[in-house]
Short mmCIF file of C-alpha atoms in Angstrom, two decimals:
data_model
loop_
_atom_site.label_atom_id
_atom_site.label_comp_id
_atom_site.label_asym_id
_atom_site.label_seq_id
_atom_site.Cartn_x
_atom_site.Cartn_y
_atom_site.Cartn_z
CA MET X 699 -26.75 -23.03 -28.19
CA LEU X 700 -26.14 -22.03 -24.57
CA THR X 701 -22.92 -23.42 -22.98
CA PRO X 702 -23.55 -26.52 -20.62
CA SER X 703 -22.58 -24.39 -17.44
CA THR X 704 -25.12 -21.65 -18.38
CA CYS X 705 -27.79 -24.12 -19.02
CA ARG X 706 -27.02 -25.74 -15.34
CA ARG X 707 -27.12 -22.53 -14.19
CA LEU X 708 -30.51 -21.66 -15.45
CA ASN X 709 -32.07 -24.88 -14.65
CA LYS X 710 -31.26 -24.33 -11.02
CA LEU X 711 -33.72 -21.39 -11.12
CA ASP X 712 -37.28 -22.05 -9.95
CA GLN X 713 -39.74 -22.62 -12.67
CA ILE X 714 -42.89 -20.31 -12.28
CA PRO X 715 -46.29 -21.26 -13.81
CA SER X 716 -46.17 -18.17 -15.80
CA VAL X 717 -46.42 -17.18 -19.66
CA TRP X 718 -43.88 -14.60 -20.72
CA GLU X 719 -44.20 -12.46 -23.68
CA GLY X 720 -41.00 -11.10 -25.49
CA ASP X 721 -40.56 -8.76 -28.61
CA ARG X 722 -38.35 -6.53 -30.17
CA ARG X 723 -39.66 -2.99 -31.41
CA SER X 724 -38.32 0.17 -32.73
CA LEU X 725 -38.90 2.85 -29.97
CA GLN X 726 -39.52 6.24 -31.87
CA ILE X 727 -39.09 8.40 -28.65
CA ASP X 728 -35.74 8.93 -27.01
CA LEU X 729 -36.19 7.80 -23.42
CA ASP X 730 -33.62 10.41 -22.05
CA SER X 731 -34.96 13.46 -23.91
CA GLY X 732 -38.42 12.72 -24.80
CA GLU X 733 -37.73 13.76 -28.27
CA VAL X 734 -39.11 11.98 -31.47
CA ILE X 735 -36.12 10.40 -33.15
CA GLY X 736 -37.69 9.24 -36.29
CA GLU X 737 -35.45 7.44 -38.57
CA ASP X 738 -32.72 7.50 -36.00
CA ALA X 739 -34.91 5.30 -33.50
CA ASN X 740 -33.31 2.81 -31.40
CA ASP X 741 -34.63 -0.80 -31.11
CA CYS X 742 -36.02 -1.95 -27.82
CA VAL X 743 -36.07 -5.46 -26.49
CA ILE X 744 -38.80 -6.21 -24.08
CA TRP X 745 -39.68 -9.42 -21.66
CA VAL X 746 -42.88 -9.31 -19.91
CA ASP X 747 -44.41 -11.81 -17.40
CA GLY X 748 -48.00 -11.99 -19.08
CA SER X 749 -49.66 -13.71 -16.15
CA GLU X 750 -48.34 -10.97 -13.47
CA GLY X 751 -48.21 -8.08 -15.81
CA VAL X 752 -44.78 -7.24 -14.66
CA VAL X 753 -41.67 -6.10 -17.05
CA ARG X 754 -38.70 -8.34 -16.02
CA ALA X 755 -36.27 -6.88 -18.44
CA ILE X 756 -36.11 -3.85 -21.08
CA GLU X 757 -33.27 -2.68 -23.12
CA LYS X 758 -32.11 -0.62 -25.88
CA VAL X 759 -30.15 -2.47 -28.30
CA SER X 760 -28.43 -1.46 -31.65
CA ASP X 761 -29.67 -2.01 -35.03
CA GLU X 762 -26.89 -4.25 -36.21
CA SER X 763 -27.18 -6.66 -33.11
CA GLY X 764 -28.86 -10.02 -34.14
CA MET X 765 -31.30 -12.21 -32.34
CA GLU X 766 -28.72 -12.81 -29.94
CA ALA X 767 -29.55 -9.44 -28.08
CA VAL X 768 -33.06 -10.68 -27.55
CA VAL X 769 -31.84 -13.76 -26.04
CA ARG X 770 -29.37 -11.77 -23.69
CA THR X 771 -32.26 -9.79 -22.46
CA LEU X 772 -34.22 -12.85 -21.84
CA LEU X 773 -31.35 -14.19 -19.66
CA ARG X 774 -31.18 -11.16 -17.71
CA ALA X 775 -35.05 -11.29 -17.32
CA MET X 776 -34.53 -14.79 -15.89
CA GLU X 777 -31.38 -14.22 -13.69
CA TYR X 778 -31.43 -10.42 -12.64
CA PRO X 779 -35.06 -9.08 -13.35
CA HIS X 780 -36.30 -5.75 -12.52
CA LYS X 781 -37.89 -5.36 -9.04
CA PRO X 782 -39.99 -6.71 -7.50
CA ALA X 783 -39.55 -9.90 -9.80
CA GLN X 784 -37.44 -12.62 -8.42
CA PRO X 785 -35.11 -15.04 -10.64
CA ALA X 786 -36.97 -17.46 -12.17
CA ARG X 787 -37.69 -19.54 -15.51
CA PRO X 788 -41.11 -19.26 -17.14
CA GLN X 789 -43.02 -22.52 -17.94
CA LYS X 790 -44.01 -20.91 -21.46
CA ILE X 791 -42.73 -18.15 -23.70
CA ILE X 792 -44.71 -16.51 -26.66
CA VAL X 793 -43.29 -14.43 -29.30
CA LYS X 794 -45.11 -13.00 -32.53
CA ASP X 795 -41.85 -13.25 -34.74
CA ARG X 796 -41.76 -16.78 -36.37
CA GLU X 797 -38.09 -16.34 -37.29
CA LEU X 798 -37.18 -15.53 -33.59
CA LEU X 799 -39.50 -18.51 -32.27
CA PHE X 800 -37.19 -20.70 -34.44
CA PHE X 801 -34.21 -19.18 -33.06
CA LEU X 802 -35.32 -19.70 -29.25
CA ARG X 803 -36.27 -23.11 -29.88
CA GLY X 804 -32.67 -23.74 -30.52
CA VAL X 805 -31.12 -21.67 -27.88
CA LEU X 806 -33.47 -23.00 -24.90
CA GLN X 807 -33.80 -26.54 -26.11
CA ASP X 808 -32.32 -27.74 -22.73
CA LEU X 809 -34.35 -25.45 -20.32
CA ASP X 810 -37.72 -27.27 -20.36
CA ILE X 811 -39.54 -24.05 -21.54
CA ALA X 812 -42.48 -24.28 -23.84
CA LEU X 813 -42.49 -21.92 -26.98
CA ASP X 814 -45.45 -20.79 -29.04
CA TYR X 815 -46.27 -18.26 -32.03
CA VAL X 816 -49.22 -15.71 -31.41
CA PRO X 817 -50.12 -12.96 -34.17
CA GLU X 818 -50.44 -10.29 -31.44
CA LEU X 819 -48.88 -9.50 -28.06
CA PRO X 820 -51.52 -6.98 -26.61
CA LEU X 821 -49.90 -6.28 -23.54
CA ILE X 822 -46.53 -5.38 -25.22
CA ASP X 823 -48.46 -3.36 -27.46
CA GLU X 824 -49.99 -1.43 -24.72
CA LEU X 825 -46.79 -1.04 -22.70
CA PHE X 826 -44.98 0.50 -25.58
CA ARG X 827 -48.00 2.88 -26.44
CA GLY X 828 -48.04 3.97 -22.89
CA LEU X 829 -44.17 4.47 -22.83
CA GLU X 830 -44.36 6.63 -26.02
CA ASP X 831 -47.09 8.64 -24.76
CA ALA X 832 -45.55 8.99 -21.44
CA VAL X 833 -42.14 10.02 -22.84
CA GLY X 834 -43.49 12.13 -25.68
CA GLY X 835 -45.71 14.19 -23.50
CA ARG X 836 -42.53 15.76 -21.80
CA PRO X 837 -41.94 19.45 -22.38
CA PRO X 838 -38.69 20.36 -24.59
CA LYS X 839 -35.63 20.70 -22.64
CA LEU X 840 -35.71 24.60 -23.38
CA PRO X 841 -38.19 26.77 -24.65
CA PRO X 842 -37.45 26.98 -28.24
CA GLN X 843 -36.94 30.76 -28.37
CA TYR X 844 -34.43 30.35 -25.40
CA LEU X 845 -32.33 27.24 -26.87
CA ASP X 846 -29.75 29.23 -28.74
CA PRO X 847 -29.42 32.20 -26.33
CA LEU X 848 -28.62 29.58 -23.40
CA ASN X 849 -26.39 27.54 -25.40
CA GLU X 850 -24.54 30.44 -26.23
CA GLN X 851 -24.05 31.37 -22.88
CA ALA X 852 -23.26 27.74 -22.06
CA GLU X 853 -20.46 27.56 -24.51
CA ALA X 854 -19.07 31.14 -23.25
CA LEU X 855 -18.93 29.76 -19.65
CA TRP X 856 -17.34 26.71 -20.85
CA GLU X 857 -14.56 28.75 -22.58
CA ASP X 858 -14.32 30.97 -19.42
CA ALA X 859 -13.50 27.74 -17.47
CA PRO X 860 -14.18 29.24 -14.18
CA TRP X 861 -13.64 25.71 -12.41
CA ASP X 862 -9.93 26.05 -13.14
CA TYR X 863 -9.54 28.56 -10.42
CA LEU X 864 -12.76 28.76 -8.23
CA GLY X 865 -13.97 25.94 -5.89
CA ASP X 866 -17.63 25.30 -5.29
CA HIS X 867 -17.45 27.02 -1.66
CA GLN X 868 -16.32 30.44 -3.61
CA VAL X 869 -20.14 31.77 -4.05
CA ILE X 870 -20.88 34.68 -6.27
CA SER X 871 -24.08 36.51 -5.91
CA ILE X 872 -26.22 37.76 -8.75
CA GLU X 873 -28.91 40.38 -7.71
CA LEU X 874 -31.52 40.29 -10.61
CA ASN X 875 -34.83 41.67 -8.92
CA TYR X 876 -36.47 40.32 -11.83
CA GLY X 877 -38.78 37.51 -13.01
CA GLY X 878 -39.82 36.53 -9.46
CA ILE X 879 -36.12 36.07 -8.68
CA ASP X 880 -34.38 38.61 -6.23
CA SER X 881 -30.77 36.87 -6.35
CA PHE X 882 -28.97 33.82 -7.57
CA TYR X 883 -26.11 32.51 -5.82
CA VAL X 884 -23.60 30.76 -7.76
CA SER X 885 -21.57 27.42 -7.17
CA ILE X 886 -19.18 26.36 -9.64
CA LEU X 887 -18.53 22.57 -9.91
CA GLY X 888 -15.36 21.34 -11.68
CA LEU X 889 -12.13 22.17 -9.58
CA LEU X 890 -11.52 18.56 -9.06
CA GLY X 891 -12.13 17.35 -12.63
CA LEU X 892 -15.14 15.49 -11.51
CA ASP X 893 -18.38 16.95 -12.65
CA TYR X 894 -18.50 20.60 -14.66
CA GLY X 895 -21.42 22.98 -14.01
CA ILE X 896 -22.88 26.14 -12.79
CA LEU X 897 -25.32 25.45 -10.00
CA LEU X 898 -27.72 28.91 -9.63
CA TYR X 899 -29.18 28.45 -6.05
CA ARG X 900 -32.31 30.77 -5.49
CA SER X 901 -31.52 31.25 -2.19
CA LEU X 902 -28.24 31.33 -0.15
CA ASP X 903 -30.13 29.23 2.82
CA SER X 904 -30.41 26.28 0.29
CA LEU X 905 -26.76 26.29 -0.62
CA GLN X 906 -25.54 26.54 2.91
CA GLY X 907 -28.31 24.15 3.98
CA PHE X 908 -27.29 21.37 1.55
CA ARG X 909 -23.55 21.55 2.27
CA ALA X 910 -24.47 21.43 5.81
CA SER X 911 -26.51 18.41 5.29
CA ILE X 912 -23.92 16.58 3.17
CA LEU X 913 -21.23 17.24 5.82
CA ALA X 914 -23.53 16.06 8.71
CA ASN X 915 -24.81 13.05 7.06
CA THR X 916 -23.33 9.53 7.43
CA SER X 917 -26.10 7.34 6.24
CA LEU X 918 -26.64 6.58 2.38
CA GLU X 919 -30.19 6.21 3.08
CA LYS X 920 -30.63 9.80 3.51
CA LEU X 921 -28.66 11.00 0.55
CA GLU X 922 -31.73 11.18 -1.87
CA SER X 923 -33.71 13.60 0.31
CA ILE X 924 -30.61 15.63 0.77
CA PHE X 925 -29.96 15.99 -2.72
CA LEU X 926 -33.50 16.79 -3.63
CA SER X 927 -33.55 19.57 -0.86
CA GLN X 928 -31.95 21.78 -3.24
CA ASP X 929 -33.38 24.81 -4.64
CA CYS X 930 -31.42 25.60 -7.72
CA ILE X 931 -31.26 25.93 -11.57
CA PHE X 932 -28.51 24.03 -12.80
CA LEU X 933 -26.26 23.83 -15.98
CA THR X 934 -23.92 20.81 -16.38
CA TYR X 935 -21.75 19.72 -19.07
CA GLU X 936 -21.26 16.34 -20.48
CA GLY X 937 -19.12 14.67 -23.27
CA ASP X 938 -20.61 13.71 -26.67
CA GLU X 939 -20.36 10.10 -28.21
CA ASN X 940 -16.69 10.25 -28.31
CA PHE X 941 -16.24 11.02 -24.68
CA ASP X 942 -14.90 8.18 -22.70
CA ASP X 943 -15.49 8.64 -18.78
CA ASP X 944 -13.10 5.98 -18.04
CA MET X 945 -10.11 7.83 -19.71
CA ASP X 946 -10.74 11.43 -20.71
CA ASP X 947 -11.11 14.62 -18.81
CA LEU X 948 -13.95 16.55 -19.94
CA GLY X 949 -12.32 19.78 -19.19
CA GLU X 950 -9.73 19.35 -21.73
CA PHE X 951 -12.20 18.73 -24.56
CA PRO X 952 -13.22 21.66 -26.72
CA TRP X 953 -16.94 22.99 -26.96
CA SER X 954 -17.34 21.11 -30.25
CA GLN X 955 -17.37 17.72 -28.31
CA VAL X 956 -19.43 18.85 -25.29
CA ASP X 957 -23.05 18.96 -24.42
CA ALA X 958 -24.96 21.47 -22.23
CA ASN X 959 -27.68 20.39 -19.83
CA PHE X 960 -30.19 22.36 -18.15
CA GLY X 961 -32.70 21.82 -15.39
CA SER X 962 -33.95 22.57 -11.97
CA LEU X 963 -33.88 21.13 -8.40
CA HIS X 964 -36.67 22.14 -5.84
CA PRO X 965 -37.66 20.46 -2.60
CA LEU X 966 -41.42 20.32 -3.78
CA GLU X 967 -41.09 19.43 -7.44
CA GLY X 968 -37.77 17.19 -7.38
CA LEU X 969 -35.47 17.07 -10.19
CA ARG X 970 -36.41 18.43 -13.62
CA PRO X 971 -34.17 17.91 -16.76
CA PHE X 972 -35.84 20.79 -18.43
CA LEU X 973 -36.55 24.47 -17.67
CA HIS X 974 -40.06 26.54 -18.24
CA GLU X 975 -39.96 29.76 -19.89
CA GLU X 976 -40.56 31.66 -16.44
CA GLU X 977 -37.15 30.12 -15.29
CA ALA X 978 -35.23 30.20 -18.58
CA LEU X 979 -35.06 34.00 -19.11
CA PRO X 980 -33.69 34.51 -15.43
CA ALA X 981 -31.16 31.98 -16.08
CA TRP X 982 -30.17 33.48 -19.30
CA ILE X 983 -29.74 36.85 -17.64
CA ALA X 984 -27.71 35.48 -14.59
CA LEU X 985 -25.49 33.53 -16.95
CA LYS X 986 -24.66 36.23 -19.23
CA ALA X 987 -24.07 38.53 -16.29
CA LEU X 988 -21.69 36.02 -14.79
CA HIS X 989 -19.77 35.61 -17.95
CA LEU X 990 -19.04 39.42 -18.19
CA PHE X 991 -17.89 39.31 -14.51
CA LEU X 992 -15.78 36.42 -15.01
CA ALA X 993 -14.23 38.07 -18.07
CA ASP X 994 -13.68 41.28 -16.25
CA HIS X 995 -12.38 40.04 -13.08
CA GLU X 996 -10.70 36.57 -13.54
CA ASP X 997 -7.38 37.67 -12.36
CA LEU X 998 -8.68 39.16 -9.12
CA LEU X 999 -10.99 36.30 -8.48
CA MET X 1000 -8.11 33.73 -9.10
CA GLU X 1001 -5.65 35.65 -6.60
CA ASP X 1002 -7.74 37.44 -3.88
CA TRP X 1003 -10.90 36.28 -2.12
CA ASP X 1004 -10.29 38.63 0.94
CA GLU X 1005 -12.10 41.58 -0.56
CA VAL X 1006 -15.62 41.83 -2.19
CA VAL X 1007 -15.45 42.27 -5.89
CA ARG X 1008 -18.68 43.95 -7.11
CA GLN X 1009 -19.82 45.11 -10.80
CA VAL X 1010 -23.25 46.10 -12.14
CA TYR X 1011 -24.17 45.24 -15.68
CA ASP X 1012 -27.11 46.33 -18.03
CA ILE X 1013 -28.20 43.13 -19.75
CA VAL X 1014 -29.97 43.59 -23.02
CA ILE X 1015 -32.74 40.99 -23.17
CA PRO X 1016 -33.64 39.39 -26.74
CA GLY X 1017 -37.45 39.40 -27.26
CA PRO X 1018 -40.41 41.12 -26.01
CA LEU X 1019 -40.68 40.89 -22.22
CA GLN X 1020 -43.17 42.46 -19.94
CA GLY X 1021 -41.77 44.50 -16.98
CA SER X 1022 -38.78 45.31 -18.63
CA ASP X 1023 -37.04 48.82 -18.63
CA ILE X 1024 -36.60 50.28 -22.05
CA ASN X 1025 -33.87 52.57 -22.94
CA GLU X 1026 -34.00 55.37 -25.38
CA GLU X 1027 -32.79 53.09 -28.14
CA GLY X 1028 -35.75 50.88 -27.43
CA ASP X 1029 -33.70 48.05 -26.11
CA ARG X 1030 -35.10 45.93 -23.16
CA ILE X 1031 -32.59 45.99 -20.30
CA VAL X 1032 -32.26 44.71 -16.85
CA SER X 1033 -29.68 46.14 -14.20
CA VAL X 1034 -27.92 43.19 -12.53
CA THR X 1035 -25.47 43.62 -9.71
CA VAL X 1036 -22.61 40.57 -9.48
CA SER X 1037 -20.19 40.47 -6.68
CA SER X 1038 -18.18 37.83 -4.72
CA MET X 1039 -18.87 36.79 -1.41
CA PRO X 1040 -15.77 36.19 0.59
CA SER X 1041 -17.60 36.07 3.97
CA VAL X 1042 -19.41 33.07 2.64
CA ALA X 1043 -16.49 31.22 1.30
CA LYS X 1044 -14.70 31.69 4.42
CA GLU X 1045 -17.73 30.16 6.43
CA LEU X 1046 -18.05 27.40 4.20
CA SER X 1047 -14.38 26.56 4.13
CA SER X 1048 -14.44 26.69 7.69
CA GLU X 1049 -17.26 24.24 7.92
CA ASP X 1050 -15.34 21.87 5.54
CA GLY X 1051 -12.32 21.75 7.80
CA GLN X 1052 -14.50 20.81 11.01
CA VAL X 1053 -14.97 17.28 9.32
CA SER X 1054 -12.21 14.51 9.06
CA PHE X 1055 -12.01 12.62 6.04
CA ASN X 1056 -8.87 10.32 6.73
CA GLU X 1057 -6.71 13.17 5.29
CA ASP X 1058 -3.69 15.34 6.65
CA PRO X 1059 -5.35 18.19 8.93
CA GLY X 1060 -2.84 20.38 7.13
CA TYR X 1061 -4.51 19.96 3.80
CA ASP X 1062 -5.37 23.33 2.02
CA ASP X 1063 -8.26 24.97 3.43
CA ASP X 1064 -9.18 26.36 -0.01
CA LEU X 1065 -10.65 23.23 -1.60
CA SER X 1066 -14.09 21.81 -1.25
CA ILE X 1067 -15.41 19.13 0.87
CA LEU X 1068 -15.00 16.65 -2.04
CA ALA X 1069 -11.45 17.02 -2.07
CA ARG X 1070 -11.16 15.54 1.29
CA MET X 1071 -12.99 12.68 0.63
CA PRO X 1072 -11.02 9.37 -0.37
CA GLN X 1073 -10.89 9.29 -4.10
CA LEU X 1074 -12.27 6.29 -5.41
CA GLN X 1075 -11.06 5.90 -9.08
CA ASP X 1076 -12.66 3.76 -11.92
CA GLU X 1077 -10.57 4.05 -14.97
CA ILE X 1078 -8.68 0.71 -14.93
CA ILE X 1079 -11.55 -1.57 -15.18
CA PRO X 1080 -13.49 -0.79 -18.36
CA ASP X 1081 -17.05 -0.51 -18.87
CA GLY X 1082 -18.62 -3.61 -20.22
CA SER X 1083 -16.38 -6.20 -18.28
CA ILE X 1084 -17.86 -9.32 -16.87
CA LEU X 1085 -17.35 -9.73 -13.28
CA ARG X 1086 -17.43 -12.97 -11.31
CA VAL X 1087 -16.82 -13.73 -7.70
CA ASP X 1088 -15.74 -17.51 -7.68
CA ASN X 1089 -13.60 -20.12 -5.71
CA ILE X 1090 -11.23 -22.16 -7.75
CA PRO X 1091 -9.67 -25.34 -7.30
CA TRP X 1092 -5.68 -25.67 -6.39
CA SER X 1093 -5.26 -27.49 -9.70
CA MET X 1094 -6.07 -24.42 -11.37
CA VAL X 1095 -4.03 -22.07 -9.13
CA GLU X 1096 -1.13 -24.21 -9.90
CA ALA X 1097 -1.87 -24.16 -13.62
CA LEU X 1098 -2.32 -20.31 -13.74
CA ARG X 1099 0.92 -19.98 -11.85
CA GLN X 1100 2.63 -21.96 -14.78
CA GLN X 1101 0.94 -20.42 -17.69
CA VAL X 1102 -0.10 -16.80 -17.06
CA TYR X 1103 1.55 -13.55 -15.63
CA CYS X 1104 1.79 -13.77 -12.04
CA PRO X 1105 3.73 -11.08 -10.52
CA GLN X 1106 2.93 -11.87 -6.52
CA GLU X 1107 4.87 -14.45 -4.53
CA PRO X 1108 2.69 -17.65 -4.58
CA LEU X 1109 0.94 -18.93 -1.41
CA ASN X 1110 1.87 -22.56 -0.35
CA LYS X 1111 -0.49 -24.86 -1.31
CA VAL X 1112 -3.03 -26.17 1.02
CA VAL X 1113 -4.62 -29.35 1.11
CA ARG X 1114 -8.24 -28.53 1.59
CA GLY X 1115 -10.73 -25.76 0.34
CA LYS X 1116 -10.40 -23.72 -2.83
CA PHE X 1117 -8.62 -20.30 -3.55
CA PRO X 1118 -11.21 -17.17 -3.68
CA VAL X 1119 -10.83 -15.16 -6.61
CA ILE X 1120 -12.58 -12.33 -8.56
CA ILE X 1121 -12.62 -12.92 -12.37
CA VAL X 1122 -12.91 -9.85 -14.57
CA GLN X 1123 -13.31 -10.82 -18.15
CA SER X 1124 -13.03 -8.43 -21.09
CA THR X 1125 -11.23 -8.08 -24.59
CA ARG X 1126 -7.78 -9.13 -25.23
CA SER X 1127 -6.65 -5.54 -26.07
CA LYS X 1128 -8.25 -4.16 -22.79
CA VAL X 1129 -7.06 -6.80 -20.59
CA LYS X 1130 -3.49 -5.91 -21.70
CA ASP X 1131 -4.53 -2.13 -20.76
CA ILE X 1132 -5.54 -3.32 -17.34
CA ILE X 1133 -2.64 -5.09 -16.53
CA ALA X 1134 -0.30 -2.28 -17.70
CA ALA X 1135 -2.32 0.38 -15.75
CA ILE X 1136 -1.79 -1.79 -12.68
CA GLU X 1137 2.05 -2.28 -13.50
CA ALA X 1138 2.13 1.54 -13.93
CA ARG X 1139 0.93 2.07 -10.64
CA GLY X 1140 3.56 -0.52 -8.79
CA GLY X 1141 1.39 -3.47 -8.88
CA LEU X 1142 -1.49 -4.84 -7.02
CA LEU X 1143 -1.59 -4.42 -3.17
CA GLY X 1144 -4.79 -6.09 -2.12
CA LEU X 1145 -8.44 -6.47 -2.67
CA THR X 1146 -11.66 -5.74 -0.50
CA PHE X 1147 -15.32 -5.58 -0.49
CA LYS X 1148 -17.55 -2.69 0.78
CA ALA X 1149 -21.14 -3.12 1.18
CA CYS X 1150 -23.38 -0.22 0.19
CA VAL X 1151 -26.90 0.86 -0.17
CA SER X 1152 -28.56 2.96 -3.21
CA PRO X 1153 -29.92 6.12 -1.80
CA PHE X 1154 -32.68 5.88 -4.32
CA ASP X 1155 -34.14 2.40 -4.36
CA ASP X 1156 -32.69 0.68 -1.41
CA PHE X 1157 -30.83 -1.72 -3.56
CA GLU X 1158 -28.18 -3.42 -1.61
CA TYR X 1159 -24.98 -4.22 -3.29
CA GLU X 1160 -21.40 -4.51 -2.43
CA LEU X 1161 -18.12 -2.79 -4.34
CA GLY X 1162 -15.36 -4.85 -5.17
CA LEU X 1163 -12.19 -2.85 -4.75
CA MET X 1164 -8.61 -2.83 -5.15
CA GLN X 1165 -5.80 -0.82 -3.75
CA LEU X 1166 -2.65 -0.38 -5.99
CA GLU X 1167 0.99 0.05 -4.27
CA ASN X 1168 0.79 3.72 -5.14
CA GLU X 1169 -2.17 3.85 -2.59
CA GLU X 1170 -4.63 4.54 -5.03
CA ILE X 1171 -8.25 2.84 -4.77
CA HIS X 1172 -9.94 1.51 -7.91
CA LEU X 1173 -13.29 0.23 -8.54
CA VAL X 1174 -13.47 -3.42 -9.90
CA GLY X 1175 -17.05 -3.55 -9.97
CA GLU X 1176 -20.63 -3.70 -8.12
CA PHE X 1177 -22.16 -6.94 -6.97
CA ASP X 1178 -25.70 -7.46 -6.44
CA LEU X 1179 -26.02 -8.67 -2.70
CA GLU X 1180 -29.41 -10.03 -3.33
CA ASN X 1181 -28.20 -12.20 -6.06
CA PRO X 1182 -28.03 -15.93 -4.75
CA TYR X 1183 -25.24 -17.12 -6.93
CA HIS X 1184 -22.92 -14.08 -5.38
CA GLN X 1185 -24.40 -15.06 -2.00
CA LYS X 1186 -23.14 -18.69 -2.37
CA ALA X 1187 -20.06 -17.53 -3.78
CA ARG X 1188 -19.23 -14.95 -1.08
CA LYS X 1189 -20.10 -17.55 1.69
CA ALA X 1190 -17.49 -19.76 0.09
CA TRP X 1191 -15.04 -16.96 -0.23
CA LYS X 1192 -15.22 -16.25 3.60
CA HIS X 1193 -15.02 -19.90 4.55
CA ASN X 1194 -11.91 -20.37 2.15
CA LEU X 1195 -10.03 -17.32 3.29
CA GLU X 1196 -9.36 -19.18 6.60
CA LYS X 1197 -7.57 -21.87 4.61
CA THR X 1198 -5.53 -19.43 2.41
CA TYR X 1199 -4.62 -17.37 5.33
CA GLY X 1200 -6.45 -13.82 3.86
CA ARG X 1201 -5.11 -14.51 0.61
CA CYS X 1202 -7.25 -14.33 -2.54
CA GLY X 1203 -6.66 -13.66 -6.11
CA LEU X 1204 -7.71 -11.35 -9.28
CA ILE X 1205 -7.89 -13.20 -12.70
CA LEU X 1206 -7.85 -11.04 -15.70
CA ALA X 1207 -9.39 -13.01 -18.70
CA MET X 1208 -10.32 -12.30 -22.22
CA GLY X 1209 -13.00 -13.38 -24.32
CA ALA X 1210 -15.79 -11.15 -23.21
CA THR X 1211 -17.28 -10.99 -26.72
CA GLY X 1212 -16.70 -14.68 -27.69
CA LYS X 1213 -18.33 -17.92 -27.16
CA ARG X 1214 -17.02 -18.14 -23.57
CA SER X 1215 -18.56 -14.93 -22.75
CA GLY X 1216 -19.06 -15.17 -18.80
CA ASP X 1217 -17.25 -18.40 -18.34
CA PRO X 1218 -13.55 -18.09 -19.49
CA ASN X 1219 -11.38 -21.28 -19.36
CA LEU X 1220 -7.67 -21.42 -18.71
CA SER X 1221 -6.48 -20.39 -22.10
CA ASP X 1222 -8.55 -17.19 -21.69
CA MET X 1223 -6.86 -16.16 -18.65
CA LYS X 1224 -3.86 -13.55 -18.88
CA ALA X 1225 -3.11 -12.58 -15.45
CA PHE X 1226 -3.22 -13.78 -11.89
CA TYR X 1227 -2.56 -11.86 -8.89
CA GLU X 1228 -2.38 -13.36 -5.43
CA VAL X 1229 -2.88 -10.86 -2.90
CA LEU X 1230 -4.29 -10.11 0.70
CA LEU X 1231 -7.95 -9.23 1.34
CA LEU X 1232 -7.76 -6.01 3.10
CA ALA X 1233 -10.16 -4.28 5.56
CA PRO X 1234 -11.77 -1.22 4.48
CA GLU X 1235 -10.00 0.29 7.46
CA GLN X 1236 -6.72 -0.53 6.23
CA MET X 1237 -7.63 1.29 2.79
CA GLY X 1238 -9.07 4.20 4.87
CA ILE X 1239 -12.39 3.93 3.32
CA GLU X 1240 -14.47 2.75 6.33
CA ASN X 1241 -16.45 6.04 6.26
CA LEU X 1242 -16.66 6.07 2.57
CA SER X 1243 -20.02 7.82 1.53
CA LEU X 1244 -21.02 7.84 -2.00
CA PHE X 1245 -23.62 10.76 -3.05
CA PRO X 1246 -25.11 11.72 -6.28
CA LEU X 1247 -23.58 14.73 -8.31
CA LEU X 1248 -25.59 16.56 -10.98
#
């Protein structure tokens, strides 16, 4: 059964004259890699508006999850459907699983939705066939003959860890004159511990143009086109299933817990998460030469970028390749010249210094542009937390002050209005970790909201942010500006702030996986912070620009 408050919320949605189809299927293709996964296939829940032919919600779920997962996806289809669908309730739902039908009848009995059984769902059948055909038609991430050689070079460079001492502006040239590539220009990611990788730009103009565009850009709407304007082959690293983005630094992990990803960016082709054979071989040669160069000259590159460091390597290539030079032993070789580019590094560093990012002008010029941006962190509020903007009555404020952890000096009670809060609901242990993390940084200083627009789909949202006493700025969560319930709550927020003299609150509650998930009561609430709502300018983030990294 849904909670009474959830039923009331859903019954407020417009009921449209549509029939929705829903089902849970085993998807034999991995949506990310395009690989056939057979016995390891994930289940996928999908809800479709059969009248309009629109997918309202689709989600991968674990094999162990019960029918509750189907209901959760259905509620998402009602309240937060995929664009362009709008929040709504259907008049009728049809399924082909009788057990699911009986389960839905018990759960949805208060929502005035007709439920029926049908033996087949041809629309969903066709969608799944099309999905598997489209994803299954992707080429492999790497040509089979280059899979092991490229991963070996990725491992060698991971062990080299050039990001420990090189910034992304310290460009290294790799002259190939092979496979249609004259030279690669290498930019190394990872000095700031954000994203680790090697970018092989096919031209110096592309590298310089991308950085200049990022520096000059002040609009999120332009970021997608700037990102896709790059002309490079990339190698990026990510953690395996044991890696926690919120808690761990990938750079500290051994190779056995790291995965390498290869791909290409081109202004006309866009982003491709795979390499063709014509790209794989030049990339392998360049990465092999880069590894040798770093191994030979690490100390010099770490200490001195005033002089050019150059060395020529004869790279022995595996496999039969047309056009390669063959030495007396019959090996196929390519002569590669690798050199540092101190003049380019100085130019890029100088360009970075011309833009102010609210940092001390005496900041170390050797760091890249990313180091000068306000660092928005997100390791305190864990993924999976349930967020809500709300306005609570003063009786609850008084009860919170008496019953839960309240480190701030309380605001005097006012006669009218409610108290504006952000409620974060997680598990009991994670709530304790959140409180400990906030207190370790001196406590909570204030909250703010920052409106943003996604550069990829014009999706409007706002970030809930908190500033701690040690001046760190952390992400609380993202809120959909087009959600009518959030719009209503934020309107009340602004009105109530006038009554509270700019004071608002952060409530931390447990029970995210229990029966009161999304609707915690007083007994679930474990901490209540009463703070000021800060303006973005007070936090130094009025010009915060978020742009995608590989």
